[in-house]
Amino acid sequence: EFDLATGAPKRTRRTGPLPYRLLPEKGRLLVTSWSGRAVYAHETASGSEPRRFEAGDHASDLVAVGGNYFVAAANTNEVWRLG
C-alpha cells in the first residue's frame, strides 16, 4: 500500500520467498512464491498471516477460471489446481 501523494510505502506484508505473480481476488491477494513452491493468500482487509497452498516447484503464473485457481509450476512443466 502506497501514499499516492508521496509515493512512500504506507504498509507492507510478508509473503513467501521470491514472490512472482499477484492476483487480486474477492478481498484477497494471491501471491505465487517462485522458490517457496506455494501460493500465499493474503486477506487484504485484516492483513493477517497469509494462508499457504502447496503449488509445485517454481510456482509462477496464476489465473482464476470459473471459481478455480490454477498455477504454473515452471520447473516441473505442470499446472496445479488450488483447492
PDB file of C-alpha atoms in Angstrom:
ATOM      1  CA  GLU A   1       0.000   0.000   0.000  1.00  0.00           C
ATOM      2  CA  PHE A   2       1.438   3.387  -1.050  1.00  0.00           C
ATOM      3  CA  ASP A   3       0.756   7.017  -0.267  1.00  0.00           C
ATOM      4  CA  LEU A   4      -0.250   8.304  -3.704  1.00  0.00           C
ATOM      5  CA  ALA A   5       0.831  11.867  -2.907  1.00  0.00           C
ATOM      6  CA  THR A   6       4.409  10.999  -1.904  1.00  0.00           C
ATOM      7  CA  GLY A   7       4.963   7.535  -3.384  1.00  0.00           C
ATOM      8  CA  ALA A   8       6.164   6.315   0.007  1.00  0.00           C
ATOM      9  CA  PRO A   9       5.083   2.867   1.244  1.00  0.00           C
ATOM     10  CA  LYS A  10       2.383   3.008   3.948  1.00  0.00           C
ATOM     11  CA  ARG A  11       2.205  -0.692   4.756  1.00  0.00           C
ATOM     12  CA  THR A  12       3.971  -3.870   3.641  1.00  0.00           C
ATOM     13  CA  ARG A  13       3.125  -7.542   4.117  1.00  0.00           C
ATOM     14  CA  ARG A  14       5.413 -10.556   4.442  1.00  0.00           C
ATOM     15  CA  THR A  15       4.891 -13.319   1.899  1.00  0.00           C
ATOM     16  CA  GLY A  16       6.719 -16.388   0.624  1.00  0.00           C
ATOM     17  CA  PRO A  17      10.252 -16.279  -0.805  1.00  0.00           C
ATOM     18  CA  LEU A  18      10.757 -14.750  -4.250  1.00  0.00           C
ATOM     19  CA  PRO A  19       7.193 -13.542  -4.928  1.00  0.00           C
ATOM     20  CA  TYR A  20       6.424 -13.739  -8.643  1.00  0.00           C
ATOM     21  CA  ARG A  21       2.772 -13.072  -9.613  1.00  0.00           C
ATOM     22  CA  LEU A  22      -0.076 -11.171  -7.901  1.00  0.00           C
ATOM     23  CA  LEU A  23      -3.777 -11.862  -8.425  1.00  0.00           C
ATOM     24  CA  PRO A  24      -6.360  -9.732  -6.587  1.00  0.00           C
ATOM     25  CA  GLU A  25      -9.448 -11.855  -5.938  1.00  0.00           C
ATOM     26  CA  LYS A  26     -12.515 -11.363  -3.672  1.00  0.00           C
ATOM     27  CA  GLY A  27     -10.898  -9.473  -0.793  1.00  0.00           C
ATOM     28  CA  ARG A  28      -7.665 -11.444  -1.067  1.00  0.00           C
ATOM     29  CA  LEU A  29      -4.358 -11.012  -2.775  1.00  0.00           C
ATOM     30  CA  LEU A  30      -2.914 -14.264  -4.104  1.00  0.00           C
ATOM     31  CA  VAL A  31       0.888 -14.281  -4.478  1.00  0.00           C
ATOM     32  CA  THR A  32       2.924 -17.038  -6.098  1.00  0.00           C
ATOM     33  CA  SER A  33       6.252 -17.905  -4.466  1.00  0.00           C
ATOM     34  CA  TRP A  34       8.856 -18.904  -7.058  1.00  0.00           C
ATOM     35  CA  SER A  35      11.187 -20.679  -4.636  1.00  0.00           C
ATOM     36  CA  GLY A  36       8.617 -21.469  -1.939  1.00  0.00           C
ATOM     37  CA  ARG A  37       6.627 -23.989  -4.012  1.00  0.00           C
ATOM     38  CA  ALA A  38       3.423 -22.267  -2.933  1.00  0.00           C
ATOM     39  CA  VAL A  39       0.725 -19.650  -3.360  1.00  0.00           C
ATOM     40  CA  TYR A  40       0.029 -17.346  -0.423  1.00  0.00           C
ATOM     41  CA  ALA A  41      -3.473 -15.916   0.117  1.00  0.00           C
ATOM     42  CA  HIS A  42      -3.392 -12.563   1.918  1.00  0.00           C
ATOM     43  CA  GLU A  43      -6.603 -11.152   3.394  1.00  0.00           C
ATOM     44  CA  THR A  44      -6.478  -7.543   2.213  1.00  0.00           C
ATOM     45  CA  ALA A  45      -8.698  -6.040   4.944  1.00  0.00           C
ATOM     46  CA  SER A  46      -7.186  -7.697   8.022  1.00  0.00           C
ATOM     47  CA  GLY A  47      -3.559  -8.113   6.987  1.00  0.00           C
ATOM     48  CA  SER A  48      -3.482 -11.382   8.943  1.00  0.00           C
ATOM     49  CA  GLU A  49      -0.842 -14.089   8.406  1.00  0.00           C
ATOM     50  CA  PRO A  50      -1.319 -15.439   4.865  1.00  0.00           C
ATOM     51  CA  ARG A  51      -2.693 -18.913   4.175  1.00  0.00           C
ATOM     52  CA  ARG A  52      -0.286 -21.160   2.243  1.00  0.00           C
ATOM     53  CA  PHE A  53      -1.238 -23.537  -0.599  1.00  0.00           C
ATOM     54  CA  GLU A  54       1.265 -26.072  -1.983  1.00  0.00           C
ATOM     55  CA  ALA A  55       1.792 -25.358  -5.689  1.00  0.00           C
ATOM     56  CA  GLY A  56       4.770 -27.194  -7.166  1.00  0.00           C
ATOM     57  CA  ASP A  57       8.363 -26.239  -7.904  1.00  0.00           C
ATOM     58  CA  HIS A  58       8.846 -22.656  -9.163  1.00  0.00           C
ATOM     59  CA  ALA A  59       5.240 -21.501  -8.818  1.00  0.00           C
ATOM     60  CA  SER A  60       4.970 -18.695 -11.340  1.00  0.00           C
ATOM     61  CA  ASP A  61       1.879 -17.621 -13.268  1.00  0.00           C
ATOM     62  CA  LEU A  62      -1.569 -17.746 -11.683  1.00  0.00           C
ATOM     63  CA  VAL A  63      -5.075 -17.472 -13.156  1.00  0.00           C
ATOM     64  CA  ALA A  64      -8.682 -17.707 -11.939  1.00  0.00           C
ATOM     65  CA  VAL A  65     -11.087 -19.625 -14.197  1.00  0.00           C
ATOM     66  CA  GLY A  66     -14.711 -20.268 -13.246  1.00  0.00           C
ATOM     67  CA  GLY A  67     -14.067 -20.186  -9.494  1.00  0.00           C
ATOM     68  CA  ASN A  68     -10.957 -22.368  -9.767  1.00  0.00           C
ATOM     69  CA  TYR A  69      -7.358 -21.211  -9.404  1.00  0.00           C
ATOM     70  CA  PHE A  70      -4.530 -22.625 -11.462  1.00  0.00           C
ATOM     71  CA  VAL A  71      -0.805 -22.049 -11.016  1.00  0.00           C
ATOM     72  CA  ALA A  72       2.029 -22.958 -13.367  1.00  0.00           C
ATOM     73  CA  ALA A  73       4.925 -24.833 -11.732  1.00  0.00           C
ATOM     74  CA  ALA A  74       7.634 -23.826 -14.182  1.00  0.00           C
ATOM     75  CA  ASN A  75      10.341 -26.265 -13.102  1.00  0.00           C
ATOM     76  CA  THR A  76       8.079 -29.326 -13.482  1.00  0.00           C
ATOM     77  CA  ASN A  77       6.078 -28.257 -16.567  1.00  0.00           C
ATOM     78  CA  GLU A  78       2.885 -28.868 -14.569  1.00  0.00           C
ATOM     79  CA  VAL A  79      -0.214 -26.830 -13.813  1.00  0.00           C
ATOM     80  CA  TRP A  80      -1.647 -27.204 -10.309  1.00  0.00           C
ATOM     81  CA  ARG A  81      -5.268 -26.599  -9.337  1.00  0.00           C
ATOM     82  CA  LEU A  82      -5.593 -24.971  -5.933  1.00  0.00           C
ATOM     83  CA  GLY A  83      -8.260 -26.377  -3.593  1.00  0.00           C
TER      84      GLY A  83
END
